[in-house]
Coordinates of C-alpha atoms and ligand atoms in Angstrom, one line a residue:
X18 CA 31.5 161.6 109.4
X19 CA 35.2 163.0 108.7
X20 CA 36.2 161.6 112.1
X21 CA 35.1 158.3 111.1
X22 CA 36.5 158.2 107.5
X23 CA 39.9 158.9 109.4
X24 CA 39.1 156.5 111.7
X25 CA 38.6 154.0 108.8
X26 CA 41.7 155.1 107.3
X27 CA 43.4 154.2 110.1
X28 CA 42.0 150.6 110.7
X29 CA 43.1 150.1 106.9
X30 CA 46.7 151.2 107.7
X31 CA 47.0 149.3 111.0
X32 CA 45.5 145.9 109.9
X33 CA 47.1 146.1 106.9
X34 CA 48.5 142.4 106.0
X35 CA 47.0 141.3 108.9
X36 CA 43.2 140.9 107.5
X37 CA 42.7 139.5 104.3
X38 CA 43.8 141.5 101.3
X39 CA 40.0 142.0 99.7
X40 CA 38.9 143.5 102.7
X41 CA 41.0 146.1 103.1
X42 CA 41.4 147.0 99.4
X43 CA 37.8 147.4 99.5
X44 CA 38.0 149.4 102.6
X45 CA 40.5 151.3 100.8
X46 CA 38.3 152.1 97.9
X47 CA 35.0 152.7 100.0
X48 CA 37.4 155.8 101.3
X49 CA 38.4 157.0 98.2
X50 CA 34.6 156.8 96.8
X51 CA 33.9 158.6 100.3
X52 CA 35.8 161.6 99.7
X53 CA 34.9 162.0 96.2
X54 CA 30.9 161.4 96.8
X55 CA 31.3 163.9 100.0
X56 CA 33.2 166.4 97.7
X57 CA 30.4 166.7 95.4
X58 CA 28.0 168.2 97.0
X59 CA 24.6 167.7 99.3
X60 CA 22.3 166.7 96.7
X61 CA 20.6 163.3 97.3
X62 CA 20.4 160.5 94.4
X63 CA 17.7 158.4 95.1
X64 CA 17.3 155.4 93.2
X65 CA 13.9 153.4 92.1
X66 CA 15.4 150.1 92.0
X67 CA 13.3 146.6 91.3
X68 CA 12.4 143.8 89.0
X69 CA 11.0 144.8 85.4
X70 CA 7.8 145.4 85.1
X71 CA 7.2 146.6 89.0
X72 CA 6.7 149.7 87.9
X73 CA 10.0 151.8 88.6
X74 CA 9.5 153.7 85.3
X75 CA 5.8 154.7 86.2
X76 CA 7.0 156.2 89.3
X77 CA 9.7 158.4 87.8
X78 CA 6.8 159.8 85.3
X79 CA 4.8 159.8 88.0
X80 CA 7.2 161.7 90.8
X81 CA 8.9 163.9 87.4
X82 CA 5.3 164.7 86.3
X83 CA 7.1 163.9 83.2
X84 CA 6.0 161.0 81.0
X85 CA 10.4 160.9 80.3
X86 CA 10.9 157.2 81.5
X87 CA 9.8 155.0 78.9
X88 CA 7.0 152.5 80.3
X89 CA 7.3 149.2 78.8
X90 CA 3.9 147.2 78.5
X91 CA 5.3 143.6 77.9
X92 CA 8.9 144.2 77.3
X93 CA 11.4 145.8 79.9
X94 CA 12.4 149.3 78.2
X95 CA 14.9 151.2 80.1
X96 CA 18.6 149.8 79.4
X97 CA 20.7 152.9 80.4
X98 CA 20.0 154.4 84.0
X99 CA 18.1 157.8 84.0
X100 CA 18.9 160.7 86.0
X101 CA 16.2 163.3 86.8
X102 CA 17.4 166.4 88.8
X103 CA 14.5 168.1 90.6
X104 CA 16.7 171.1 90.7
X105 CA 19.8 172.4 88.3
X106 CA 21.5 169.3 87.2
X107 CA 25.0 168.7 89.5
X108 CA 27.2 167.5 86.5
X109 CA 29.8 166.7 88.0
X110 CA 27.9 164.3 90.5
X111 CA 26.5 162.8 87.7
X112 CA 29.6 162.0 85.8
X113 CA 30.9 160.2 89.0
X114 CA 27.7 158.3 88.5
X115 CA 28.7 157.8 85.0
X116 CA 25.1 158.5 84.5
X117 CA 24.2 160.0 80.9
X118 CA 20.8 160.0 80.2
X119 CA 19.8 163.3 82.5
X120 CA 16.7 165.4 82.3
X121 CA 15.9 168.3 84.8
X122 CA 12.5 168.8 85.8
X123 CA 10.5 172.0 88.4
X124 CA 10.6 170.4 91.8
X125 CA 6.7 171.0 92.9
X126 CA 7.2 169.7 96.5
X127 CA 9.7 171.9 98.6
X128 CA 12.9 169.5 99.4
X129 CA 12.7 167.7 96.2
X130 CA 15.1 170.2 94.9
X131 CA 17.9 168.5 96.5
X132 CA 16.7 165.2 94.8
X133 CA 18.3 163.2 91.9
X134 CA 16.4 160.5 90.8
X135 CA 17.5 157.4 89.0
X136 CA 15.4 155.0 87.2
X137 CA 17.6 151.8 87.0
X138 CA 18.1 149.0 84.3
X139 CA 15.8 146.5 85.3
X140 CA 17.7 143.8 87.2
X141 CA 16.3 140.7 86.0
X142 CA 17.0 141.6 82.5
X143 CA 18.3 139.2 80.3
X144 CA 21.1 141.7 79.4
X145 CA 24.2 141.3 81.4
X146 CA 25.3 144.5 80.9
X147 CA 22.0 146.0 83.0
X148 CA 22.6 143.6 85.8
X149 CA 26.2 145.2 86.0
X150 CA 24.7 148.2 86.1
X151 CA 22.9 148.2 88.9
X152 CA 25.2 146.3 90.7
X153 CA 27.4 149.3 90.1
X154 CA 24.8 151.8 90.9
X155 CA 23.8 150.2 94.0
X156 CA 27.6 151.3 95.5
X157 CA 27.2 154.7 94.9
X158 CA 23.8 156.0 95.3
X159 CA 22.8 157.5 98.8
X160 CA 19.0 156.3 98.8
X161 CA 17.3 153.5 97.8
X162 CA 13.4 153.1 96.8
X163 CA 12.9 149.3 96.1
X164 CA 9.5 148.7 94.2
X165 CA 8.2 145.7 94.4
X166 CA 5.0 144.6 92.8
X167 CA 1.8 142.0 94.0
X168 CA 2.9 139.5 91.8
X169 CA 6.5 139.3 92.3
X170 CA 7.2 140.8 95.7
X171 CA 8.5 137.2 97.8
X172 CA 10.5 136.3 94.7
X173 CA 13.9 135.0 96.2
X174 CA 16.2 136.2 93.4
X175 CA 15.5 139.5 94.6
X176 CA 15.6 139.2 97.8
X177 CA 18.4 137.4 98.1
X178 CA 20.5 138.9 96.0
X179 CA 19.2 142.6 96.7
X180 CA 17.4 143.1 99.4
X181 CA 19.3 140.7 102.1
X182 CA 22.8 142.8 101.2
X183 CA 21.0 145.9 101.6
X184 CA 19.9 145.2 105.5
X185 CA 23.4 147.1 106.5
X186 CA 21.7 149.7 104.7
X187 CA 18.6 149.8 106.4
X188 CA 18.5 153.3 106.5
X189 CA 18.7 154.3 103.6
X190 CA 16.3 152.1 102.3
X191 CA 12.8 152.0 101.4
X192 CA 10.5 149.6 100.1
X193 CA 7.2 150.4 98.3
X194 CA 4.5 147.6 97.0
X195 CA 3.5 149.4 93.5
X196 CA 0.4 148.1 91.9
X197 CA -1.6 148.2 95.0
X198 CA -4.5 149.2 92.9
X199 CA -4.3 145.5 91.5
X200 CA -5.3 144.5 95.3
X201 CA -8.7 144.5 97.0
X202 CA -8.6 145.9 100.5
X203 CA -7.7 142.7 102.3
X204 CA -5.8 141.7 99.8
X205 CA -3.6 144.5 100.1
X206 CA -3.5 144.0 103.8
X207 CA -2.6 140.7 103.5
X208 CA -0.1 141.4 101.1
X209 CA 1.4 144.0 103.4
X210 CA 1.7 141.9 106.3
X211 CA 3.5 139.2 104.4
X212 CA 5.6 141.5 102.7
X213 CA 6.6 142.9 106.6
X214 CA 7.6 139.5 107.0
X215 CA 9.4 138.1 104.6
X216 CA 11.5 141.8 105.0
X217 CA 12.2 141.0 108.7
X218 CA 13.3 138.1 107.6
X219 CA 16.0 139.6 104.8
X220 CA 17.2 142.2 108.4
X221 CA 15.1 144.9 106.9
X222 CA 12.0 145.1 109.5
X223 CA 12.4 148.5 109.8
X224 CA 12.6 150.1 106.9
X225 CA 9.2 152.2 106.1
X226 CA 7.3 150.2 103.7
X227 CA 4.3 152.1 101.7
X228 CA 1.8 150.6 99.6
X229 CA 1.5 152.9 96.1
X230 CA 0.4 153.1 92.9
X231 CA 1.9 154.6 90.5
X232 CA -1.6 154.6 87.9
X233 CA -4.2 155.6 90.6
X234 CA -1.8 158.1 92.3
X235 CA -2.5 155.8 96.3
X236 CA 0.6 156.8 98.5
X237 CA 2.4 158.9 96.0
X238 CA 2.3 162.0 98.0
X239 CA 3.4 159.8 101.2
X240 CA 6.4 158.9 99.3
X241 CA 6.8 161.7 97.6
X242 CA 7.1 164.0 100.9
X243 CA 9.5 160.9 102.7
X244 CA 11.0 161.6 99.5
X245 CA 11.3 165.6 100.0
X246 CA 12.2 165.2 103.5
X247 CA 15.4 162.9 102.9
X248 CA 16.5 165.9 100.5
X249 CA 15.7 168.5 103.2
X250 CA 18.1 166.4 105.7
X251 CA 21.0 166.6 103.4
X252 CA 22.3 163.7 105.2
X253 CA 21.3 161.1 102.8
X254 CA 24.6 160.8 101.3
X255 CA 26.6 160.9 104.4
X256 CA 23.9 158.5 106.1
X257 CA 24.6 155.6 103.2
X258 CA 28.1 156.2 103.7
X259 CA 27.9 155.6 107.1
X260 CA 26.3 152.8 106.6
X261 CA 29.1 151.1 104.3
X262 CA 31.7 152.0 107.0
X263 CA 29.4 150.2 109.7
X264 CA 29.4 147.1 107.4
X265 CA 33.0 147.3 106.5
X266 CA 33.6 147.5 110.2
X267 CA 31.6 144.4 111.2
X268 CA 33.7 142.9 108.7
X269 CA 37.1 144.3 110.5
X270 CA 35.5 142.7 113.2
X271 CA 35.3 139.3 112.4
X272 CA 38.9 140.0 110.6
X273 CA 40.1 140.9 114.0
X274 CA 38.5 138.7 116.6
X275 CA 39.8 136.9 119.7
X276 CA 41.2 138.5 123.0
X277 CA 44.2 140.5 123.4
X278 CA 46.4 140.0 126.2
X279 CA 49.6 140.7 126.6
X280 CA 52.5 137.7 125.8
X281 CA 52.0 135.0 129.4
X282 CA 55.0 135.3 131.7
X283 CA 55.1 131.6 131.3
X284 CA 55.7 131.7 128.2
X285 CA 58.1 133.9 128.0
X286 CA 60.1 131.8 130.9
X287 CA 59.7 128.7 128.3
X288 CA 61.1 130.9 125.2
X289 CA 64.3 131.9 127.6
X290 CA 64.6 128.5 128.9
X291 CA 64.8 127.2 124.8
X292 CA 66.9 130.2 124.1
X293 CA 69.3 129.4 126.7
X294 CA 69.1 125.3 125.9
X295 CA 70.0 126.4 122.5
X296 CA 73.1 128.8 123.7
X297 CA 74.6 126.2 125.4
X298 CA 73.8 127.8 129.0
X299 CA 73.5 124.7 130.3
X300 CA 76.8 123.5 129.3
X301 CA 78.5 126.4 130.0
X302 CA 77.0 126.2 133.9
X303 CA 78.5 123.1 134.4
X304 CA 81.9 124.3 132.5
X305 CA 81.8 127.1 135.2
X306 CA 81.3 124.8 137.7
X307 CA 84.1 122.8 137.0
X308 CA 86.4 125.5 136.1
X309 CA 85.9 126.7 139.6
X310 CA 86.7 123.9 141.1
X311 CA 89.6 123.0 138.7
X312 CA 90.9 126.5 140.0
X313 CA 90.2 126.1 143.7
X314 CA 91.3 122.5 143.9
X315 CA 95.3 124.0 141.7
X316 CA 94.9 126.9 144.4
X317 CA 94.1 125.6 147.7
X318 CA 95.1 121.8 147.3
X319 CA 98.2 120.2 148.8
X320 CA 100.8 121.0 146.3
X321 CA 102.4 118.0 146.0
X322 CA 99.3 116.3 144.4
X323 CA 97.2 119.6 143.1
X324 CA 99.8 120.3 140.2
X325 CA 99.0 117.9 138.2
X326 CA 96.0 119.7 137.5
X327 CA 98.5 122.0 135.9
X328 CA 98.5 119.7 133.1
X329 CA 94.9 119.6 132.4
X330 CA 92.7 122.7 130.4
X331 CA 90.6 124.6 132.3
X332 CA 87.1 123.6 131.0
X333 CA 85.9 126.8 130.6
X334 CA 88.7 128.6 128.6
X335 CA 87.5 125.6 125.8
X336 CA 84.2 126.6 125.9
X337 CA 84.0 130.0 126.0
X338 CA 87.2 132.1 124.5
X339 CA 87.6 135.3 126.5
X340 CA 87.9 137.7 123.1
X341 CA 85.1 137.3 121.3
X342 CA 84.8 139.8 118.5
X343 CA 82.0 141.0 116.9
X344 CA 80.7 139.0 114.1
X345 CA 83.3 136.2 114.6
X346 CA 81.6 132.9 112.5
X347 CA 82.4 130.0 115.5
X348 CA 81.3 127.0 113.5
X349 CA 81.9 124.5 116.0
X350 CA 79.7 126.7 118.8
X351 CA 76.4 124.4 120.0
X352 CA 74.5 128.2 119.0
X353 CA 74.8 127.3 115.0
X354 CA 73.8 123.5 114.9
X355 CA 70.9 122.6 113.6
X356 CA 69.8 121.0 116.6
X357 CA 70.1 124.6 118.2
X358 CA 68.3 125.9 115.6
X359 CA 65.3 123.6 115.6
X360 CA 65.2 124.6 120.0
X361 CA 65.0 128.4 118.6
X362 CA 62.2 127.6 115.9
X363 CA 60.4 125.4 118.4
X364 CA 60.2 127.7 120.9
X365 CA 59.4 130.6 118.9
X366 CA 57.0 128.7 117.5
X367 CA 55.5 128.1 121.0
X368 CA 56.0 131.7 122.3
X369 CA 53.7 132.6 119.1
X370 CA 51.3 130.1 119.6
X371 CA 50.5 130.8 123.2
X372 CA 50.1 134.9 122.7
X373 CA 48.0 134.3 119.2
X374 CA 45.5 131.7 121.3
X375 CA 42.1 132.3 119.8
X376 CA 43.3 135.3 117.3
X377 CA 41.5 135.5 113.6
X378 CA 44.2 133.7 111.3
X379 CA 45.7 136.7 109.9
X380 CA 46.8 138.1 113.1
X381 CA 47.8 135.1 114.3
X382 CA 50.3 134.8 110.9
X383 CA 51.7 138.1 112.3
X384 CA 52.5 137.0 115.3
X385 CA 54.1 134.3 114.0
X386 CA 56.2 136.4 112.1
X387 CA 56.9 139.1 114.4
X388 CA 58.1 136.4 117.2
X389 CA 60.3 134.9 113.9
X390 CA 61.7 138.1 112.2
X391 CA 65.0 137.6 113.9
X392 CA 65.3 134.0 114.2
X393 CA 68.0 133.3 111.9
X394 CA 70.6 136.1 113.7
X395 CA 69.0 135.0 116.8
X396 CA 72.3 132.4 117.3
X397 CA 75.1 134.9 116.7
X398 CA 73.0 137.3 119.2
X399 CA 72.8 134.9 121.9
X400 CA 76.6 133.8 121.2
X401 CA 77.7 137.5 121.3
X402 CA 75.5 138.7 124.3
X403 CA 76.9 135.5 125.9
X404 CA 80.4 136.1 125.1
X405 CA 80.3 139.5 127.1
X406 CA 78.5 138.4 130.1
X407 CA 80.9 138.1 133.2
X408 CA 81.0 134.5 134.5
X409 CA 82.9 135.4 137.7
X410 CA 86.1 132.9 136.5
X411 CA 88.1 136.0 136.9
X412 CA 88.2 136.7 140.6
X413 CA 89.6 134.0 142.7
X414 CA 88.2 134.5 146.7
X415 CA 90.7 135.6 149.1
X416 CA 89.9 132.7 151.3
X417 CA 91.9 130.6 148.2
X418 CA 95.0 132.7 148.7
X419 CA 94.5 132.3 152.5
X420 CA 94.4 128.5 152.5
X421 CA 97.0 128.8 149.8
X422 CA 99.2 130.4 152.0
X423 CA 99.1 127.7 154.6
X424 CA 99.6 124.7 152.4
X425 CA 102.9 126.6 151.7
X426 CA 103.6 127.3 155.8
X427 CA 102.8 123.2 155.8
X428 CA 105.1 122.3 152.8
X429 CA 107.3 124.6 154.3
X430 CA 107.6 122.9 157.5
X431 CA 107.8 119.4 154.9
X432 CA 110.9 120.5 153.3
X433 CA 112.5 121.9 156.9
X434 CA 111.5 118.5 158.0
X435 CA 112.8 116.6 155.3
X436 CA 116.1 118.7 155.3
X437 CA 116.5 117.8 158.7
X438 CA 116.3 114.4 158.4
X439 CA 118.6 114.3 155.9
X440 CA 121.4 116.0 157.6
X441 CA 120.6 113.0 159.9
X442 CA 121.1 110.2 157.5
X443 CA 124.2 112.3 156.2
X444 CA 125.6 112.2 160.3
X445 CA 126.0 115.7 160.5
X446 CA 125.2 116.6 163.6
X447 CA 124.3 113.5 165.4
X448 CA 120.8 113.6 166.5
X449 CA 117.9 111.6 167.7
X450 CA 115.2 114.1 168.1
X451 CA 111.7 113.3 167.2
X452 CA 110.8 116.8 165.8
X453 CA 111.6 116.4 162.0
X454 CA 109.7 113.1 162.2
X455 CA 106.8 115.2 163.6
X456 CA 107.6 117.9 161.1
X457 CA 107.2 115.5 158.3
X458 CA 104.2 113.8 159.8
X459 CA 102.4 116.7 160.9
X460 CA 102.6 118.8 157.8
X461 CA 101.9 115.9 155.2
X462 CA 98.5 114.8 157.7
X463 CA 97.8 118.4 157.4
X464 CA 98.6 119.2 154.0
X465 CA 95.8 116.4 153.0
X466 CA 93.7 117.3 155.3
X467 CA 93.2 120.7 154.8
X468 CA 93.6 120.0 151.1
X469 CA 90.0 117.4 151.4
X470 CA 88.6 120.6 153.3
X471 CA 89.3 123.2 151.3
X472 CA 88.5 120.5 148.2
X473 CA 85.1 120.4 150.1
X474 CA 84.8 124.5 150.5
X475 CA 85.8 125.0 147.1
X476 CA 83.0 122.6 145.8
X477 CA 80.6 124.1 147.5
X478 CA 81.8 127.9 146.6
X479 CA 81.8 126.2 142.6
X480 CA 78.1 125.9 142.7
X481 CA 77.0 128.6 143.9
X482 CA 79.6 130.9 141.6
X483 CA 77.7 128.5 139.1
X484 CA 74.8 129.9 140.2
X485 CA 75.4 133.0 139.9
X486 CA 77.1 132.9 136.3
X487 CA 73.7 130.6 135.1
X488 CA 71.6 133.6 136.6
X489 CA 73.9 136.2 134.1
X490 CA 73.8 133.9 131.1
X491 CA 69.8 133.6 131.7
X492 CA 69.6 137.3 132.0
X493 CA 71.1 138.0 128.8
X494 CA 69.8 135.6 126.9
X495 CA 66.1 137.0 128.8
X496 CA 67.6 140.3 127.3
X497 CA 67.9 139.3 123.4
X498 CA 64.6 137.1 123.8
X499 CA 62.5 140.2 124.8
X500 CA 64.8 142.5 122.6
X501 CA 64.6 140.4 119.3
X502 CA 61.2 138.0 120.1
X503 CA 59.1 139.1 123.0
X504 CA 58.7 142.7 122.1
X505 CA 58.1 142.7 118.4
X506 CA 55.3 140.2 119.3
X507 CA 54.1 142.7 122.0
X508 CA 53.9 145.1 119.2
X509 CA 51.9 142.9 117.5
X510 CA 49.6 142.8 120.5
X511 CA 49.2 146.0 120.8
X512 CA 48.8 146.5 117.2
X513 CA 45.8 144.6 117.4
X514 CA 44.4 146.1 120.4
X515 CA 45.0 149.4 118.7
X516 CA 42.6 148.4 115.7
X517 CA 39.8 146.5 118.1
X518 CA 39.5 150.0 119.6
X519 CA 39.2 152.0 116.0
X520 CA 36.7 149.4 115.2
X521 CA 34.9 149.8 118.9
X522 CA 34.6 153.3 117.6
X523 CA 33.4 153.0 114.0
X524 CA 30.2 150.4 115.1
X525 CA 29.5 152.5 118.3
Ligands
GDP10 N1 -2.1 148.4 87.6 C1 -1.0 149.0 87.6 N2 0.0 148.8 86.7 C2 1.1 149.5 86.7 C3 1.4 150.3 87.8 N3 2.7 150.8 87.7 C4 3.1 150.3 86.5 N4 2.2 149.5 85.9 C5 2.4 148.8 84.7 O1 3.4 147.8 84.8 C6 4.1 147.7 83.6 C7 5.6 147.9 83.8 O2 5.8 149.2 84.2 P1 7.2 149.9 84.1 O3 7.1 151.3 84.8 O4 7.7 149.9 82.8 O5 8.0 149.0 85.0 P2 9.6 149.0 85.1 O6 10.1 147.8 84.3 O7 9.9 148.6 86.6 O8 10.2 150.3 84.7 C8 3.5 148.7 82.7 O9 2.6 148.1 81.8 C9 2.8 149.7 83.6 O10 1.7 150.3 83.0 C10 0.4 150.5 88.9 O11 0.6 151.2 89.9 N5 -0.7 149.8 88.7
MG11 MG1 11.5 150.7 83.4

């Protein structure tokens, strides 16, 4: 019993604003009453409930040997609950009850000492305040006795409003048919049999159901020992309560339905790839790309044509400044615009959607929440996570230097060329030979053509150093997504799982 209680404590805590707010304040309170109830003691209270005039007064005098309970002829007569110990009265137990009319009475069967019996207001009564009563009673007491009567035992008020609520209780509960002296023989039979019936029908088929009468004394001692042997067990009380945690698990349950996987890979690919659409990854790819070749091209082109690139930016130094500190507000960065934004929420939304599929509505709100806790910093953490990632512009290949190296050999050979031919224009010293021609001709042919080359090796090198930089960017943008999304929904998950299995434990 403890072990479940703390069980149900905590379900309470870990579905906590995840199921709806009655259920657990109600779970909340059936622990508190649990702890009290199981604090005061082992006695059983037993209550005659039933419509008025079924004979729940008649009883009592009849179990009490007392004529205590008033007996009304035409007009219901009790209006306050009464409480007869068959043993010293438990005070205390009875002021939980808030029960004030008491009498204590010899218990004459062994067992019944353990017994508190309480007559209840009828329910039917035209005064409210008795209905409230035993609607109040009925949480607390650990054993009910519902007497029903020939004339009025299929009536659907009752049933429906008593008995079909009590089938969680089923065992604690059970039913006699007073007045069977009223019946003939058959008629009692029959009775019986449709009584069994209509009870199957309320979820209580198998509670024990006992014909008695309280005037003529039939199947008092039956009930009477069932009676003595329920206070012999001691269990009552712990039994009812078991009971009410059994319901208020089925209702966790239903609070908690719907499978519990863990968040799809897929999904977590389309969150990275919205993420990194929302960063600007894309953008900053093809700024990589084009850096490179920018570099390459000023590095290993022909000279003579290669510094004009001089003159343009270098795409990525406008994209993505070098010295980004922390918390720097970049207004102008794609991260912050509301078309950013709205990627983020979309694919949050999506992430959320996919790992709540099929989940009761108030875990599915959490993992909406969890997936959007961090939504609105989620732009300055994918701007700063990018900002630090290496994007490779830094290192220029050795090859670049190489091919650098001979563009100069070739201008080299240009300007000894062009030097030489000058000194011929100029007459100084008179000469005719074709090797500054060849000089000149050679290294501009080469120059070009090792510049297209290297134009075509540089291109090629670009995308895959764009490559590589998109496979950083992706991996920490992966890294805030399962940092600042993918886990706190995974906790969510497993939050869930965590309170399926308490509940697997209190309905086992
Ligand atoms: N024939 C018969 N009448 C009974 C029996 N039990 C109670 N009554 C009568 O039914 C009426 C209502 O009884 P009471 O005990 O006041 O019912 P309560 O309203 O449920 O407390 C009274 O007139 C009783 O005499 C019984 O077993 N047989
Ligand atoms: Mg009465």
């Amino acid at each position: 019993m403890l072990t479940r209680l703390e069980t149900l404590d905590q379900l309470v805590e870990v579905t906590q604003h995840r199921v709806p707010e009655d259920l657990t304040r109600r779970a909340a309170k059936l622990l508190a009453r649990a702890d009290r109830r199981l604090a005061l003691g082992e006695q059983t209270v037993v209550a005659l409930a039933g419509a008025t005039g079924s004979g729940k007064s008649s009883l009592t005098n009849v179990l009490s040997r007392s004529d205590i309970a008033g007996v009304g002829v035409r007009r219901p007569t009790t209006s306050q609950t009464l409480a007869i110990s068959f043993g010293p009265t438990n005070k205390e137990l009875l002021d939980w009850l808030d029960v004030h009319r008491r009498h204590e009475v010899p218990a004459v069967t062994p067992g019944l000492e353990n017994l508190v019996l309480l007559d209840l207001p009828d329910h039917d009564s035209a005064t409210f305040s008795n209905r409230d009563e035993v609607d109040r009673l009925v949480q607390f007491v650990d054993q009910f006795v519902w007497v029903l009567d020939p004339e009025k035992y299929a009536d659907a008020a009752v049933h429906h409003r008593y008995l079909q609520p009590l089938a969680r209780h089923r065992d604690v509960v059970t039913v006699v048919l007073n007045k069977a002296d009223r019946l003939s023989p058959d008629g009692l039979y029959e009775c019986m049999s449709d009584l069994r019936r209509i009870l199957k029908m309320d979820g209580l088929g198998d509670v024990p159901l006992l014909a008695v009468s309280a005037r003529e004394g039939m199947g008092i001692a039956e009930l009477e020992t069932g009676l003595a042997d329920v206070g012999v067990r001691k269990s009552a009380a712990r039994a009812r309560l078991s009971a009410d945690i059994t319901a208020v698990a089925d209702e966790f349950e239903a609070a908690c339905r719907g499978e519990v996987g863990s968040v799809p890979d897929c999904a977590v690919a389309a969150l990275d790839d919205a993420l990194a659409a929302s960063a600007g990854v894309p953008e900053a790819v093809t700024a990589v790309e084009r850096s490179f070749i920018h570099r390459g091209v000023l590095t290993t082109g022909w000279p003579p044509v290669s510094w004009i690139r001089r003159l343009r930016p270098d795409p990525l130094k406008a994209l993505l400044p070098s010295d980004v500190t922390p918390g720097e507000e970049r207004l102008a960065h794609p991260g912050n615009g509301p078309v950013s934004r709205a990627r983020i929420r979309t694919g949050l939304r999506a992430l959320a959607d996919r790992a709540s599929q099929g989940m009761a509505p108030g875990w599915a709100d959490a993992v909406g929440w969890a997936s959007s806790q961090d939504a609105e910093q989620l732009p300055q953490l994918l701007e700063r996570a990018l900002a630090k990632t290496d994007l490779g512009a830094d290192e220029n290949p050795v090859w670049w230097r190489v091919l650098r190296s001979l563009q100069w050999v070739l201008m080299a050979a240009l300007i000894v060329g062009l030097g030489w031919l000058l000194l011929g224009f100029l007459g100084l010293p008179p000469n005719n030979s074709p090797v500054p021609w060849l000089l000149l001709a050679g290294s501009i042919v080469g120059g070009v053509v090792l510049g297209l080359c290297s134009g075509l090796l540089v291109r090629r090198g670009a995308r895959a150093g764009a490559r590589a930089a998109e496979r950083r960017l992706r991996q920490a943008v992966s890294k805030v997504g399962a940092a600042h999304v993918v886990e706190p929904v995974a906790e969510e998950l497993r939050r869930l799982r965590e309170a399926r299995e308490l509940i697997g434990r209190l309905r086992k």
